[in-house]
Structures are given as structure tokens and as C-alpha cells.
Amino acid sequence: MMKRNTILTALSVAIVAVIFASCSKMNKEEIIQKNEIEVADSLMTPEALWAMGRIGGYDVSPDGKHIAYNVAYYSVEQNKSHHIIYVMDADGQNQKQLTTSEKSETDVAWLDDSHLSFISEGEVWKMDIDGSGRKQLSKTDGGVEGYIFSPDKSKVILIKSIPFHDIIKEQPKDLPKSTGRVITDLMYRHWDHYVESIPHPFIAEVTKNGIGEAKDMLEGYPYECPMEPFGGTEQLAWSPDSKFIAFTCRCKTGVDYSISTDSDIYLYDVESGDMSKTKNLCKKGGEFGVVPDGGFVGSPDNICNPSKTLKNQYINTGLKDYNVGYDQNPKFSPDGRYVAWLSMERDGYESDRNRLCVYDLKENTKTYVTESFDSNVDDFCWADNETLYFIGVWHATENMYKTNLKGEVVQLTNDWHDFGSLKMLTDGQIIAERHDYMNAADLYLVTPNTEEPAKTTVEQITFENKHIFDKLKRGSVKQRWVKTTDGKDMLYWIILPPDFDETKKYPTLLFCEGGPQSPVSQFWSYRWNFMIMASNGYVIIAPNRHGLPGFGSEWCEEISGDWTGQCMDDYLTAIDDAAQNLPYVDKDRLGAVGASFGGFSVYYLAGHHDKRFKCFIAHDGAFNLESMYTDTEEVWFSNWEYEDAYWNKDLSANARKTYANSPHRFVDKWDTPILCIHGEKDYRINANQGFGAFNAARLKGIPAELLLFPDENHWVLKPQNGILWQRTFFNWLDRWLK
């Protein structure tokens, strides 16, 4: 282990140190050549993962001839990242590094065919296509978090945060060193921060001198746009004629916000600048700032109860085609007649199926054009005025599809890969990001063949980490189908180590997915990375259990209200099938690992595994569901999944089962070593859940460790913390399984 832990450390630090230093004009090839080293053992390590460049946002020039994109590099030594901009021809040729600053440069976009814009230190800049002619365009307080220029380049949307004290009161001016917070309502914390500011879109004129003074588009309104915690500029869009802005907003605060996923798409008239003229495209007659809810109609039967699921309340049962779930990420058709967006049907259900909704601005009608695709649409783009391309998961892979305004869906790719995003070129081709279990994200050129989809071609055009992957041995991936205990067919992935020998027996890990409704598709992760697990000599069994998208809505939705039923049987079915039928799986050296709902699954299995497993690892998992109900900030999640607050006297059958089967109630049956991991800034699943599980294990006399990150949220984002995570993870597994 110690020998492999040094792999590529020198390369990682050297590359990023050069980029961070004043000699950062050195191009990538020179950096790699200067720091070339041999890779011991040819196996993936934590240091190799953190040495990799991570492709971020990208954009296509108006003429379709060039692509600009961001790459993030990480310095383990300095414990931070640095973002660089590259430009290349649309076929991947003539790549050029444009970064010349020690400062990170992000959010690259094209102003025209020969000029680019980007963000540096919270301001918008421009430069020529060769990186010269740099000029600062915005002059704010350095708080620009995102931007979108209008198509005619006469205006720009700037995303900035404004102070927000509707829920956390402003500190008294005479107590500047006070750290206390007076809180008056829910949603005072979100994801990893206290909500004392919210993002708003500002509109500014663009002149030859730069960006002028910006006006808050939502001035006076206490609503987020984009929506936190993950929303960005994809939640707003300019019309092709630059006269309108379609934007996403959830017009709710406090308790109303905490129990509802109801966001809408609004159409803002830029010329008038009058929010009273803003049109709600989701709800007929809906004004901005006034969202119909459970009490909209006024009947005694439709008063919303915030401590119960919205599934059976009036907002979902009484309002038909009212777009009461998440609606977000609008995009105009090229001719401006249509606006398409991602739409969920039901309020309070954050994992509802994402449909593709198209609004006809001429006829004022909505059409759902992916109804025949019984899974999520994850990203999309317009091909022309009547055709859209989209990506979605089916049978554990994220492939590309097309649809038209009639809703006729055709699959274009069918590979064991995941597409992550896509943008159109001008000649009918698509630029897409793609990755899989053995390959980090790169950009690909897709040439759709809509007449013969099997002839669609996919060509890799960036090779960001080739210099690292060429030195590494890779494992292999298989699929296996097995019957579940309810007679259904379940797919699980098998990931095998490099230099796999089928005559040997290997320690094996059951991977428990989070979400609970996130696909076990061909993802690439810099933490839950199957390639590094396999490189450490483990076979991984990754089931697509009940509750995951890609196998139809019925399969996906069976988990809500039943966290400890069929899905737990599916985990055991998969690992038992592997142990009994795959001769290389050592049934005496099995471990179970997972994060979030996967961490909950591990805590539950620890009391129900009948000595199958020799060790467990749970990251950011829920341990005590009664505590979790009031700990989490987004109450809609607990309401939908549990159906009731635990104090309700009229608990539904599912709620009674959920609380009765909370993992903390079965600690008396725990008998297996467990590693608990948690971030103290995780406000989705609070750290007390990890404390409780670890303390319980030690009080039971069970070998246990707690890896606690005071400065991390639901994820682990800092380089040195990431490496500590990996080392602790494998040291624990090796201790009990090797």
C-alpha cells in the first residue's frame, strides 16, 4: 500500500505547481514532458486520481468551428484547485492553452467567432481566440457567480448574491463580533451553508467600454434564481431575438420552501423590465411571486399539512397539468417559437421522472415529448425547430436519444458509457461529455444518424488524462442479470481487478447506491471510483436494485415508503448470487460499502446480514430516521420518503414501517467492524447520524472508526481530505478482508 500511495504524487504536485506559478504560460505538453515519471505497479491510486485534469464547462463558437472548455487541476500540496481555459478546433485538432494567469479562469463562453468571455476573481473578462487582448468587462464588487450574454451581445445577465435576512435576522450593528444567529423559520441552512444571502439575476447593458451598471431583475423579491444549492446559469435562457428571458424560480420561503419542490418557468420582458408583465409558462394566469399551493382553490379539503407527504394532498391530487413539481433549465428553439424545459409532475417528489416539456409561445400550449421514454431526461439541446436531442438512463447506461414535437423518441447510441451533457454544432453534429467506470470525462464528437441510429458515430476529441491512463492497468466490466425475490429481473455490474485471474478468489465489495433514486450507471467518481477499488484487488458487485431509474417508473418508485423492504432484499440477492455463482468471489471475504442512502443501507444491513459481511463502510448515511426527519433542511424529501412526521398519531402504514425499521433500532444485532465517515457541514444528513452510529458500535464493543471532516459537506471536495478518505477506506477494507 505505501509504495502505491506514492504513485504520481510528484507528477500531480509538479504539474499544478507549474500552472500555479508565474511560468504558467508553459503549455500542457511541455508540463507533462518536464514532469514525466514512471508509474510503479501501473495501478490506480488516490494520488493518480487527484493528478487528473477534470473537464468542466464547454462552449461551441457561433460558426461551429471551435470549442472552448475549462479544465480544473488540483494541487495536493497546496490543497486547492486551478481552472484553465483551452480552445481547439471542433474536431479536436489544434488544442491551445489560453490561461496566462495564476488566477483561476472559469465559465468560458463565446462572444463571437473570434472572442471569448470568462470569469476571473468574480468579474467578467474577454479575450481574443488566441488568448491575447484581455480586457475586464464588468466592474462590480467581484461577486459575479455566472453570466449569460444576450444573442445580440447588447445585454448580459450577471448572477450575484444579495443579502437575505428574512429568516436569519441581521446582526445588531453594535455587536460586530457576535457569532449568534436569530432564526425565525425553516430553510435557514441549505446543503452546506447558512442562508444569509441568495442568488439573483442582474441585467446590464454592454457597450464598447464594457458592462454597465446592473439592475436586479428580481429586486424586492425574496426568491432564489438560480435555485440553490446546485442551480447555475442553465436555469436561465435568452430568446434568440434578445427580447425575453426564460428563467427558473421557486416563489417560496421558509416552511413553504422546505416542503415543496414546485418551481416554475417564467418569461420576462426585457424591454419593459416590468415584473408584473412576467408570464408563468407552467401555470395559467400565474403571477410572479404568487404560486398556487394546497390552499389555492379555497376548499377545506386542500389545506396543506406540512408534516405529511404531499403525495395525497390537494396540490397533487386536485391540480391537473399544473406543473407543481420541479420545472427548470429552459432553452429556446432556434426560431424562438418554443421553450423546452425539464419538468417533474408532482410536488414534493425530488426524484420524480424528469420529462421534456415544450411550450408553444404562439399557441400557448404545452406538450410533453418524452412520454414514451419511461425514465429521466438529464440534459437536452435543440437540433432544429422541431427536433431535440437528449440524454437519459436506461438499463444502467446514460445514452443519447432524439425526439420531435410529436413525442416520437429514437435511441441514437447504445454503449456501456454515460453521456453527461451535450451541445449542438452548426452542421448537425453534437459535442458531448462522456465517461465510464474506467475512463474519466472527455469531450466527444457525435454524428447522429437519425435514419439508421446504429450508424451514429462517436469520436473522442479530448484526451485530457491520456498521459496518466497510458501508464495504468485497467480492470474490466461485466453485466449479470438475476431474479429478485419478487420475481423481477435485476441487472448488476461486476467490476474486475486489473490482471484478473478467474482461477483466484478475490475479496468482494457490495456497492450500495445513494439517492435513493440515483442510477448505478457508468459513472466516473473521484471518490467512489470503481477503477481504484478494482486496482486495490477487489471485485465490486454494483446492483441496480429496486428504486433506481432506467428500468421503468414502477421499478423506480417502489422504494418510496419502503426503504428496508425489496431494495434490501435486492442487495442480498445480488451478493448471494455473486458468492454462489461467480467462482472468483470469495464468500468469506465480503464487505458492504455506500454513501448517503447507501450509507443508510450499510447501517441497516449491519443488523440484518446474517454474518455475510466481514466489514462495513458507511459515508454520510442516515442512522436514526426519527432524528433525520427534523435534522434535514429539505423537509419535502423526508415527507415523500417516510410519508409522515414521526409524531403524527395517524401514521400511514409505510411511515410506521419506516420508523420501526430505522437502523438504530437494530444495533443489538450489530456484530461486524464498521467505518463511519461524515462531514460536519453536511446539512442534508447531519453529522449526528454518523456520531450516533459510531458511538453505538463502540458501546457495543464492535471494532469501529469514525472519519470526520469538519470542513466538508455531503461530499469530500478538498484534495488532501480526498486522499485521506481513500487511504482510510482501503486501510479499513484491507484490515478485515485481506
CSV table of N, CA and C in Angstrom, one decimal, residues 596-678:
chain,number,residue,atom,x,y,z
A,596,SER,N,-24.6,8.1,1.6
A,596,SER,CA,-26.0,8.7,1.6
A,596,SER,C,-27.0,7.6,1.8
A,597,PHE,N,-28.0,7.4,0.9
A,597,PHE,CA,-28.8,6.3,1.1
A,597,PHE,C,-28.0,5.0,1.1
A,598,GLY,N,-26.9,4.9,0.4
A,598,GLY,CA,-26.0,3.8,0.5
A,598,GLY,C,-25.5,3.6,1.9
A,599,GLY,N,-25.2,4.7,2.6
A,599,GLY,CA,-24.7,4.6,4.0
A,599,GLY,C,-25.8,4.2,4.9
A,600,PHE,N,-27.0,4.6,4.7
A,600,PHE,CA,-28.2,4.1,5.4
A,600,PHE,C,-28.3,2.6,5.2
A,601,SER,N,-28.1,2.2,3.9
A,601,SER,CA,-28.3,0.8,3.6
A,601,SER,C,-27.2,-0.1,4.4
A,602,VAL,N,-26.0,0.5,4.5
A,602,VAL,CA,-25.0,-0.2,5.2
A,602,VAL,C,-25.4,-0.3,6.7
A,603,TYR,N,-25.8,0.8,7.3
A,603,TYR,CA,-26.3,0.7,8.7
A,603,TYR,C,-27.4,-0.3,8.9
A,604,TYR,N,-28.3,-0.4,7.9
A,604,TYR,CA,-29.4,-1.3,8.1
A,604,TYR,C,-28.9,-2.8,7.9
A,605,LEU,N,-28.1,-3.0,6.9
A,605,LEU,CA,-27.5,-4.3,6.6
A,605,LEU,C,-26.7,-4.8,7.8
A,606,ALA,N,-26.1,-3.9,8.5
A,606,ALA,CA,-25.3,-4.3,9.7
A,606,ALA,C,-26.1,-5.0,10.7
A,607,GLY,N,-27.4,-4.8,10.7
A,607,GLY,CA,-28.2,-5.5,11.7
A,607,GLY,C,-29.1,-6.6,11.1
A,608,HIS,N,-28.8,-6.9,9.7
A,608,HIS,CA,-29.7,-7.9,9.0
A,608,HIS,C,-28.9,-8.7,8.0
A,609,HIS,N,-27.6,-8.9,8.2
A,609,HIS,CA,-26.8,-9.5,7.1
A,609,HIS,C,-26.5,-11.0,7.4
A,610,ASP,N,-26.9,-11.5,8.6
A,610,ASP,CA,-26.7,-12.9,8.9
A,610,ASP,C,-25.3,-13.4,8.6
A,611,LYS,N,-24.3,-12.5,9.1
A,611,LYS,CA,-22.9,-12.8,9.0
A,611,LYS,C,-22.3,-13.0,7.6
A,612,ARG,N,-23.0,-12.4,6.6
A,612,ARG,CA,-22.4,-12.5,5.3
A,612,ARG,C,-21.2,-11.6,5.2
A,613,PHE,N,-21.2,-10.5,5.8
A,613,PHE,CA,-20.1,-9.5,5.6
A,613,PHE,C,-19.1,-9.5,6.7
A,614,LYS,N,-17.8,-9.2,6.4
A,614,LYS,CA,-16.8,-9.2,7.4
A,614,LYS,C,-16.5,-7.7,7.8
A,615,CYS,N,-16.9,-6.7,7.0
A,615,CYS,CA,-16.8,-5.3,7.4
A,615,CYS,C,-17.7,-4.4,6.6
A,616,PHE,N,-17.9,-3.2,7.2
A,616,PHE,CA,-18.8,-2.2,6.6
A,616,PHE,C,-18.2,-0.9,6.5
A,617,ILE,N,-18.5,-0.1,5.5
A,617,ILE,CA,-18.2,1.3,5.4
A,617,ILE,C,-19.4,2.1,5.1
A,618,ALA,N,-19.8,3.1,5.9
A,618,ALA,CA,-21.0,3.9,5.7
A,618,ALA,C,-20.5,5.4,5.7
A,619,HIS,N,-20.8,6.1,4.5
A,619,HIS,CA,-20.4,7.5,4.4
A,619,HIS,C,-21.7,8.3,4.4
A,620,ASP,N,-21.8,9.3,5.3
A,620,ASP,CA,-22.9,10.3,5.3
A,620,ASP,C,-24.3,9.6,5.2
A,621,GLY,N,-24.4,8.5,6.0
A,621,GLY,CA,-25.6,7.7,6.0
A,621,GLY,C,-26.6,8.1,7.1
A,622,ALA,N,-27.9,8.0,6.8
A,622,ALA,CA,-28.9,8.2,7.9
A,622,ALA,C,-28.9,7.0,8.8
A,623,PHE,N,-28.9,7.2,10.1
A,623,PHE,CA,-28.8,6.1,11.1
A,623,PHE,C,-30.1,6.1,11.9
A,624,ASN,N,-30.6,7.2,12.3
A,624,ASN,CA,-31.8,7.3,13.1
A,624,ASN,C,-32.8,8.2,12.4
A,625,LEU,N,-33.9,7.5,11.8
A,625,LEU,CA,-34.8,8.2,10.9
A,625,LEU,C,-35.7,9.2,11.6
A,626,GLU,N,-36.0,9.0,12.9
A,626,GLU,CA,-36.8,10.0,13.6
A,626,GLU,C,-36.0,11.2,13.7
A,627,SER,N,-34.7,11.1,14.1
A,627,SER,CA,-33.9,12.3,14.1
A,627,SER,C,-33.7,12.9,12.8
A,628,MET,N,-33.5,12.1,11.8
A,628,MET,CA,-33.3,12.6,10.4
A,628,MET,C,-34.4,13.4,9.9
A,629,TYR,N,-35.7,13.1,10.3
A,629,TYR,CA,-36.8,13.8,9.8
A,629,TYR,C,-36.7,15.3,10.1
A,630,THR,N,-36.3,15.6,11.3
A,630,THR,CA,-36.2,17.0,11.7
A,630,THR,C,-34.8,17.6,11.5
A,631,ASP,N,-33.8,16.8,11.3
A,631,ASP,CA,-32.5,17.3,11.1
A,631,ASP,C,-32.3,17.9,9.7
A,632,THR,N,-32.9,17.2,8.7
A,632,THR,CA,-32.6,17.6,7.3
A,632,THR,C,-33.3,18.9,7.0
A,633,GLU,N,-32.7,19.7,6.0
A,633,GLU,CA,-33.2,21.0,5.7
A,633,GLU,C,-34.4,21.0,4.7
A,634,GLU,N,-34.3,20.0,3.7
A,634,GLU,CA,-35.3,19.9,2.7
A,634,GLU,C,-36.4,18.9,3.1
A,635,VAL,N,-37.4,19.4,3.9
A,635,VAL,CA,-38.4,18.5,4.5
A,635,VAL,C,-39.1,17.7,3.5
A,636,TRP,N,-39.3,18.2,2.2
A,636,TRP,CA,-40.0,17.5,1.2
A,636,TRP,C,-39.5,16.1,1.0
A,637,PHE,N,-38.2,15.9,1.2
A,637,PHE,CA,-37.5,14.6,1.0
A,637,PHE,C,-38.1,13.6,2.0
A,638,SER,N,-38.0,14.0,3.3
A,638,SER,CA,-38.5,13.1,4.3
A,638,SER,C,-40.0,12.9,4.2
A,639,ASN,N,-40.7,13.9,3.9
A,639,ASN,CA,-42.2,13.8,3.8
A,639,ASN,C,-42.5,12.8,2.7
A,640,TRP,N,-41.9,12.8,1.6
A,640,TRP,CA,-42.2,11.9,0.5
A,640,TRP,C,-41.7,10.5,0.8
A,641,GLU,N,-40.5,10.4,1.3
A,641,GLU,CA,-40.0,9.0,1.5
A,641,GLU,C,-40.5,8.3,2.7
A,642,TYR,N,-40.8,9.1,3.8
A,642,TYR,CA,-41.3,8.4,5.0
A,642,TYR,C,-42.8,8.5,5.1
A,643,GLU,N,-43.4,9.5,4.5
A,643,GLU,CA,-44.9,9.8,4.4
A,643,GLU,C,-45.4,10.6,5.5
A,644,ASP,N,-44.8,10.6,6.7
A,644,ASP,CA,-45.3,11.2,7.9
A,644,ASP,C,-44.2,11.7,8.8
A,645,ALA,N,-44.4,12.8,9.5
A,645,ALA,CA,-43.6,13.1,10.7
A,645,ALA,C,-43.8,12.0,11.7
A,646,TYR,N,-42.8,11.7,12.5
A,646,TYR,CA,-42.9,10.6,13.4
A,646,TYR,C,-43.9,10.8,14.5
A,647,TRP,N,-44.2,12.1,14.8
A,647,TRP,CA,-45.1,12.4,15.9
A,647,TRP,C,-46.6,12.3,15.5
A,648,ASN,N,-46.9,12.2,14.3
A,648,ASN,CA,-48.3,12.1,13.9
A,648,ASN,C,-49.0,10.8,14.4
A,649,LYS,N,-50.1,11.0,15.0
A,649,LYS,CA,-50.8,9.8,15.6
A,649,LYS,C,-51.5,8.9,14.5
A,650,ASP,N,-51.7,9.5,13.3
A,650,ASP,CA,-52.4,8.7,12.3
A,650,ASP,C,-51.3,8.3,11.2
A,651,LEU,N,-50.2,7.8,11.7
A,651,LEU,CA,-49.2,7.4,10.7
A,651,LEU,C,-49.7,6.5,9.7
A,652,SER,N,-49.2,6.6,8.4
A,652,SER,CA,-49.6,5.7,7.4
A,652,SER,C,-48.8,4.4,7.7
A,653,ALA,N,-49.2,3.3,7.0
A,653,ALA,CA,-48.6,2.0,7.2
A,653,ALA,C,-47.1,2.1,6.8
A,654,ASN,N,-46.8,2.8,5.7
A,654,ASN,CA,-45.4,3.0,5.3
A,654,ASN,C,-44.6,3.7,6.3
A,655,ALA,N,-45.2,4.8,6.9
A,655,ALA,CA,-44.5,5.5,7.9
A,655,ALA,C,-44.2,4.7,9.1
A,656,ARG,N,-45.2,3.9,9.5
A,656,ARG,CA,-44.9,3.0,10.7
A,656,ARG,C,-43.8,2.1,10.4
A,657,LYS,N,-43.8,1.5,9.2
A,657,LYS,CA,-42.8,0.5,8.8
A,657,LYS,C,-41.4,1.2,8.8
A,658,THR,N,-41.4,2.4,8.2
A,658,THR,CA,-40.1,3.1,8.0
A,658,THR,C,-39.5,3.4,9.4
A,659,TYR,N,-40.2,4.0,10.3
A,659,TYR,CA,-39.6,4.3,11.6
A,659,TYR,C,-39.3,3.0,12.4
A,660,ALA,N,-40.2,2.0,12.3
A,660,ALA,CA,-39.9,0.8,13.0
A,660,ALA,C,-38.6,0.1,12.5
A,661,ASN,N,-38.3,0.3,11.3
A,661,ASN,CA,-37.1,-0.3,10.7
A,661,ASN,C,-35.9,0.6,10.6
A,662,SER,N,-35.9,1.7,11.3
A,662,SER,CA,-34.7,2.6,11.3
A,662,SER,C,-33.5,1.8,11.8
A,663,PRO,N,-32.3,2.0,11.2
A,663,PRO,CA,-31.2,1.2,11.5
A,663,PRO,C,-30.8,1.2,13.0
A,664,HIS,N,-31.0,2.3,13.7
A,664,HIS,CA,-30.6,2.5,15.1
A,664,HIS,C,-31.4,1.5,16.0
A,665,ARG,N,-32.5,1.0,15.5
A,665,ARG,CA,-33.3,0.0,16.3
A,665,ARG,C,-32.7,-1.4,16.3
A,666,PHE,N,-31.7,-1.6,15.5
A,666,PHE,CA,-31.2,-3.0,15.3
A,666,PHE,C,-29.7,-3.1,15.7
A,667,VAL,N,-29.2,-2.1,16.5
A,667,VAL,CA,-27.8,-2.1,16.9
A,667,VAL,C,-27.6,-3.3,17.8
A,668,ASP,N,-28.6,-3.8,18.5
A,668,ASP,CA,-28.4,-5.0,19.3
A,668,ASP,C,-27.9,-6.2,18.5
A,669,LYS,N,-28.2,-6.2,17.2
A,669,LYS,CA,-27.7,-7.3,16.3
A,669,LYS,C,-26.4,-7.0,15.6
A,670,TRP,N,-25.8,-5.8,15.8
A,670,TRP,CA,-24.5,-5.5,15.2
A,670,TRP,C,-23.4,-6.4,15.7
A,671,ASP,N,-22.6,-6.9,14.8
A,671,ASP,CA,-21.5,-7.8,15.3
A,671,ASP,C,-20.3,-7.7,14.4
A,672,THR,N,-20.3,-6.7,13.5
A,672,THR,CA,-19.2,-6.6,12.4
A,672,THR,C,-18.5,-5.3,12.4
A,673,PRO,N,-17.2,-5.3,12.2
A,673,PRO,CA,-16.5,-4.0,12.2
A,673,PRO,C,-17.1,-3.0,11.2
A,674,ILE,N,-17.1,-1.7,11.6
A,674,ILE,CA,-17.7,-0.7,10.8
A,674,ILE,C,-16.9,0.6,10.8
A,675,LEU,N,-16.7,1.2,9.6
A,675,LEU,CA,-16.1,2.5,9.5
A,675,LEU,C,-17.2,3.5,9.1
A,676,CYS,N,-17.3,4.5,9.9
A,676,CYS,CA,-18.3,5.6,9.7
A,676,CYS,C,-17.6,6.8,9.2
A,677,ILE,N,-18.1,7.5,8.2
A,677,ILE,CA,-17.5,8.7,7.6
A,677,ILE,C,-18.6,9.8,7.6
A,678,HIS,N,-18.2,11.0,8.0
A,678,HIS,CA,-19.2,12.1,7.9
A,678,HIS,C,-18.5,13.4,7.8
